[in-house]
Amino acid sequence: MIDEIRGAFSFLTTLPMGMPASQDAGRTFAWFPLVGLFIGACLLTVAAISPFDRDLTAVLILICWVVLSGGLHLDGFADSCDGLLGHGEAQRRLVIMRDPGLGSWAVLGLVLLLLSKWLAIGAIDPALLILPPLFGRWAMVLAAHHFPYAREKGMGAVFRQGLGARQLLISSAIVGFVVIHYEAYVLWLLTALITAAVGRWASRRLGGGITGDVYGAICEVSELACLLGMGIIHA
């Protein structure tokens, strides 16, 4: 179990904690929400110690968020924007998503995503920042478990080896342990619905499956939806 937790932190953060053996990589999915809790705790710490006003504090929180994750999910979101929003057949979209360059959809998507996150962070109670990273990483577990992989090979395919119902159950139990208020349950349900909707749409665009990039996109979209949802609930 310790190796699985270490692997989850190593993959999802910039912390040098060592990767698991490839045949067991899917087991790390069980602990993805634990990584989200850690990131959320770091965001809370930044909010608590920041000497700046609300807007600049929101910038610091967002920078911390990006640095801790190494931009991994932002990269997946950008590639997904280029591949899923452009024109072409499924195989063409998969090729575009593997291109390391950024197209216009990726640039526009990243700008809008980061701007929206910054504004949303500044509009909510900092104590609620524990939830978006938690739900975003649980969403990846749900997506990887529910939707088939679109490619025969790739990082996403490697990390699905060993992923099963047990990993989804453990990850959900971690979320359930944290979620103690009905408003958080609403956001959890919203995360599940967004994961299902985005995953199904992406699967149709990619010929019947999704990729690791889409996992990252689902994480980012879920985090943003959670931030916006909290802003609406507490407006």
Short mmCIF file of C-alpha atoms in Angstrom, two decimals:
data_model
loop_
_atom_site.label_atom_id
_atom_site.label_comp_id
_atom_site.label_asym_id
_atom_site.label_seq_id
_atom_site.Cartn_x
_atom_site.Cartn_y
_atom_site.Cartn_z
CA MET A 1 0.00 0.00 0.00
CA ILE A 2 2.82 2.40 0.83
CA ASP A 3 4.34 1.88 -2.61
CA GLU A 4 0.98 2.57 -4.22
CA ILE A 5 0.57 5.81 -2.28
CA ARG A 6 4.12 6.83 -3.14
CA GLY A 7 3.44 6.11 -6.78
CA ALA A 8 0.28 8.23 -6.76
CA PHE A 9 2.14 11.19 -5.26
CA SER A 10 5.07 10.78 -7.63
CA PHE A 11 2.82 10.66 -10.70
CA LEU A 12 0.40 13.43 -9.77
CA THR A 13 2.78 15.86 -8.07
CA THR A 14 6.30 17.18 -8.46
CA LEU A 15 7.37 15.40 -5.24
CA PRO A 16 10.21 12.92 -5.95
CA MET A 17 8.72 9.85 -4.27
CA GLY A 18 9.43 7.07 -6.79
CA MET A 19 7.19 5.31 -9.31
CA PRO A 20 5.54 1.90 -8.84
CA ALA A 21 6.25 -1.09 -11.05
CA SER A 22 4.42 -0.72 -14.35
CA GLN A 23 2.34 -3.87 -13.87
CA ASP A 24 0.97 -2.45 -10.63
CA ALA A 25 0.55 1.14 -11.76
CA GLY A 26 -3.24 0.95 -11.91
CA ARG A 27 -3.39 0.32 -8.18
CA THR A 28 -2.17 3.86 -7.53
CA PHE A 29 -5.55 5.17 -8.71
CA ALA A 30 -7.00 4.19 -5.35
CA TRP A 31 -4.98 6.94 -3.69
CA PHE A 32 -5.49 9.75 -6.19
CA PRO A 33 -7.96 11.57 -3.89
CA LEU A 34 -5.37 11.38 -1.11
CA VAL A 35 -3.07 13.38 -3.36
CA GLY A 36 -5.93 15.81 -3.89
CA LEU A 37 -6.27 16.23 -0.13
CA PHE A 38 -2.57 17.00 0.14
CA ILE A 39 -2.76 19.60 -2.63
CA GLY A 40 -5.86 21.11 -1.04
CA ALA A 41 -4.07 21.33 2.33
CA CYS A 42 -1.18 23.14 0.65
CA LEU A 43 -3.61 25.61 -0.93
CA LEU A 44 -5.20 26.24 2.45
CA THR A 45 -1.76 26.91 3.91
CA VAL A 46 -0.94 29.43 1.20
CA ALA A 47 -4.26 31.18 1.79
CA ALA A 48 -3.62 31.29 5.54
CA ILE A 49 -0.10 32.72 5.42
CA SER A 50 -0.39 35.03 2.42
CA PRO A 51 0.31 38.67 3.34
CA PHE A 52 -1.42 39.96 0.21
CA ASP A 53 -4.95 41.01 -0.62
CA ARG A 54 -7.60 38.62 -1.95
CA ASP A 55 -6.69 38.92 -5.63
CA LEU A 56 -2.94 38.47 -5.18
CA THR A 57 -3.54 35.63 -2.75
CA ALA A 58 -5.67 33.95 -5.41
CA VAL A 59 -2.73 34.25 -7.80
CA LEU A 60 -0.38 32.65 -5.27
CA ILE A 61 -2.85 29.83 -4.66
CA LEU A 62 -3.17 29.18 -8.38
CA ILE A 63 0.62 29.18 -8.83
CA CYS A 64 0.99 26.73 -5.97
CA TRP A 65 -1.72 24.55 -7.52
CA VAL A 66 0.05 24.45 -10.89
CA VAL A 67 3.54 23.92 -9.46
CA LEU A 68 2.48 21.06 -7.18
CA SER A 69 0.87 19.20 -10.07
CA GLY A 70 3.71 20.01 -12.45
CA GLY A 71 1.19 21.27 -15.00
CA LEU A 72 0.37 17.63 -15.78
CA HIS A 73 -3.38 18.07 -16.03
CA LEU A 74 -3.07 21.43 -17.75
CA ASP A 75 -1.01 19.72 -20.45
CA GLY A 76 -3.71 17.10 -20.87
CA PHE A 77 -6.39 19.78 -20.97
CA ALA A 78 -4.50 21.72 -23.65
CA ASP A 79 -3.96 18.63 -25.82
CA SER A 80 -7.61 17.68 -25.39
CA CYS A 81 -8.71 21.13 -26.50
CA ASP A 82 -6.67 20.84 -29.69
CA GLY A 83 -7.77 17.30 -30.46
CA LEU A 84 -11.40 17.31 -29.38
CA LEU A 85 -12.48 20.78 -30.47
CA GLY A 86 -10.88 20.73 -33.91
CA HIS A 87 -12.07 19.01 -37.08
CA GLY A 88 -11.10 15.59 -38.33
CA GLU A 89 -11.62 11.87 -37.86
CA ALA A 90 -10.90 10.03 -34.62
CA GLN A 91 -7.41 8.89 -35.63
CA ARG A 92 -6.52 12.40 -36.73
CA ARG A 93 -7.62 13.72 -33.35
CA LEU A 94 -5.43 11.18 -31.56
CA VAL A 95 -2.45 12.27 -33.65
CA ILE A 96 -3.10 15.92 -32.85
CA MET A 97 -3.31 15.16 -29.14
CA ARG A 98 0.16 13.58 -29.25
CA ASP A 99 1.69 16.63 -30.93
CA PRO A 100 3.82 18.47 -28.31
CA GLY A 101 2.99 21.82 -29.88
CA LEU A 102 0.05 23.98 -28.85
CA GLY A 103 -2.67 24.98 -31.30
CA SER A 104 -5.09 27.86 -31.06
CA TRP A 105 -7.70 25.81 -29.18
CA ALA A 106 -5.14 24.82 -26.56
CA VAL A 107 -3.99 28.41 -26.01
CA LEU A 108 -7.54 29.74 -25.78
CA GLY A 109 -8.58 26.91 -23.49
CA LEU A 110 -5.67 27.41 -21.10
CA VAL A 111 -6.18 31.17 -20.90
CA LEU A 112 -9.89 30.82 -20.18
CA LEU A 113 -9.34 27.98 -17.71
CA LEU A 114 -6.65 29.73 -15.66
CA LEU A 115 -8.45 33.07 -15.72
CA SER A 116 -11.67 31.40 -14.56
CA LYS A 117 -9.88 29.54 -11.80
CA TRP A 118 -8.18 32.69 -10.57
CA LEU A 119 -11.44 34.62 -10.42
CA ALA A 120 -13.28 31.73 -8.79
CA ILE A 121 -10.57 31.21 -6.15
CA GLY A 122 -10.82 34.86 -5.18
CA ALA A 123 -14.58 34.63 -4.83
CA ILE A 124 -14.88 31.70 -2.40
CA ASP A 125 -14.03 31.01 1.21
CA PRO A 126 -10.41 29.73 1.26
CA ALA A 127 -11.49 26.96 3.66
CA LEU A 128 -13.32 25.34 0.74
CA LEU A 129 -10.15 24.93 -1.33
CA ILE A 130 -9.71 21.41 0.01
CA LEU A 131 -12.54 20.15 -2.22
CA PRO A 132 -11.65 20.95 -5.88
CA PRO A 133 -8.32 19.01 -5.93
CA LEU A 134 -10.02 16.14 -4.11
CA PHE A 135 -12.93 15.87 -6.54
CA GLY A 136 -10.74 16.47 -9.59
CA ARG A 137 -8.50 13.50 -8.83
CA TRP A 138 -11.41 11.27 -7.93
CA ALA A 139 -12.92 12.18 -11.32
CA MET A 140 -9.86 10.74 -13.04
CA VAL A 141 -10.34 7.45 -11.23
CA LEU A 142 -13.98 7.32 -12.28
CA ALA A 143 -13.14 8.15 -15.90
CA ALA A 144 -10.30 5.64 -16.15
CA HIS A 145 -12.43 2.91 -14.62
CA HIS A 146 -15.56 3.58 -16.67
CA PHE A 147 -14.28 4.41 -20.16
CA PRO A 148 -12.02 2.21 -22.32
CA TYR A 149 -8.63 3.48 -23.41
CA ALA A 150 -8.51 4.83 -26.96
CA ARG A 151 -4.95 3.73 -27.76
CA GLU A 152 -3.19 0.39 -27.57
CA LYS A 153 -0.13 2.00 -26.00
CA GLY A 154 0.60 5.11 -23.99
CA MET A 155 1.11 6.33 -20.43
CA GLY A 156 -2.62 6.14 -19.79
CA ALA A 157 -2.68 2.50 -20.90
CA VAL A 158 0.21 1.65 -18.57
CA PHE A 159 -1.46 3.35 -15.62
CA ARG A 160 -4.73 1.48 -16.19
CA GLN A 161 -3.04 -1.91 -15.62
CA GLY A 162 -4.29 -3.16 -12.28
CA LEU A 163 -7.14 -0.64 -12.10
CA GLY A 164 -10.39 -2.23 -11.00
CA ALA A 165 -13.46 -1.84 -8.82
CA ARG A 166 -11.34 -2.02 -5.66
CA GLN A 167 -9.42 1.12 -6.62
CA LEU A 168 -12.63 3.01 -7.39
CA LEU A 169 -14.11 1.88 -4.08
CA ILE A 170 -11.07 2.97 -2.05
CA SER A 171 -10.87 6.33 -3.80
CA SER A 172 -14.58 6.91 -3.22
CA ALA A 173 -14.21 5.96 0.45
CA ILE A 174 -11.48 8.59 0.85
CA VAL A 175 -13.76 11.22 -0.66
CA GLY A 176 -16.68 10.06 1.46
CA PHE A 177 -14.56 10.39 4.61
CA VAL A 178 -13.92 14.06 3.80
CA VAL A 179 -17.35 14.99 2.47
CA ILE A 180 -19.52 15.63 5.53
CA HIS A 181 -21.87 18.40 4.38
CA TYR A 182 -24.76 18.17 1.94
CA GLU A 183 -23.34 21.00 -0.19
CA ALA A 184 -20.16 18.98 -0.69
CA TYR A 185 -22.27 15.99 -1.71
CA VAL A 186 -23.91 18.18 -4.34
CA LEU A 187 -20.47 19.10 -5.70
CA TRP A 188 -19.45 15.43 -5.63
CA LEU A 189 -22.53 14.54 -7.68
CA LEU A 190 -21.74 17.41 -10.04
CA THR A 191 -18.23 16.01 -10.47
CA ALA A 192 -19.62 12.58 -11.36
CA LEU A 193 -22.04 14.06 -13.89
CA ILE A 194 -19.31 16.17 -15.52
CA THR A 195 -17.00 13.16 -15.68
CA ALA A 196 -19.68 11.08 -17.36
CA ALA A 197 -20.62 13.85 -19.80
CA VAL A 198 -17.08 14.85 -20.79
CA GLY A 199 -15.92 11.23 -20.93
CA ARG A 200 -18.81 10.18 -23.13
CA TRP A 201 -18.38 13.16 -25.46
CA ALA A 202 -14.62 12.63 -25.74
CA SER A 203 -15.10 8.91 -26.29
CA ARG A 204 -17.37 9.58 -29.26
CA ARG A 205 -14.86 12.06 -30.70
CA LEU A 206 -11.97 9.61 -30.31
CA GLY A 207 -13.60 6.51 -31.72
CA GLY A 208 -14.84 4.75 -28.61
CA GLY A 209 -12.38 5.50 -25.84
CA ILE A 210 -10.45 8.22 -24.04
CA THR A 211 -6.77 8.91 -23.34
CA GLY A 212 -4.54 10.10 -20.52
CA ASP A 213 -4.90 13.63 -21.85
CA VAL A 214 -8.64 13.39 -21.38
CA TYR A 215 -8.10 12.24 -17.78
CA GLY A 216 -6.21 15.48 -17.20
CA ALA A 217 -8.90 17.52 -18.95
CA ILE A 218 -11.61 15.92 -16.82
CA CYS A 219 -9.61 16.75 -13.69
CA GLU A 220 -9.26 20.40 -14.70
CA VAL A 221 -12.88 20.81 -15.78
CA SER A 222 -14.10 19.14 -12.58
CA GLU A 223 -11.94 21.43 -10.44
CA LEU A 224 -13.26 24.50 -12.22
CA ALA A 225 -16.86 23.30 -11.96
CA CYS A 226 -16.36 22.71 -8.24
CA LEU A 227 -14.97 26.22 -7.76
CA LEU A 228 -17.84 27.76 -9.71
CA GLY A 229 -20.36 25.62 -7.86
CA MET A 230 -19.03 26.78 -4.51
CA GLY A 231 -19.19 30.36 -5.71
CA ILE A 232 -22.87 29.92 -6.62
CA ILE A 233 -23.77 28.11 -3.40
CA HIS A 234 -22.11 30.72 -1.19
CA ALA A 235 -22.98 33.79 -3.26
#
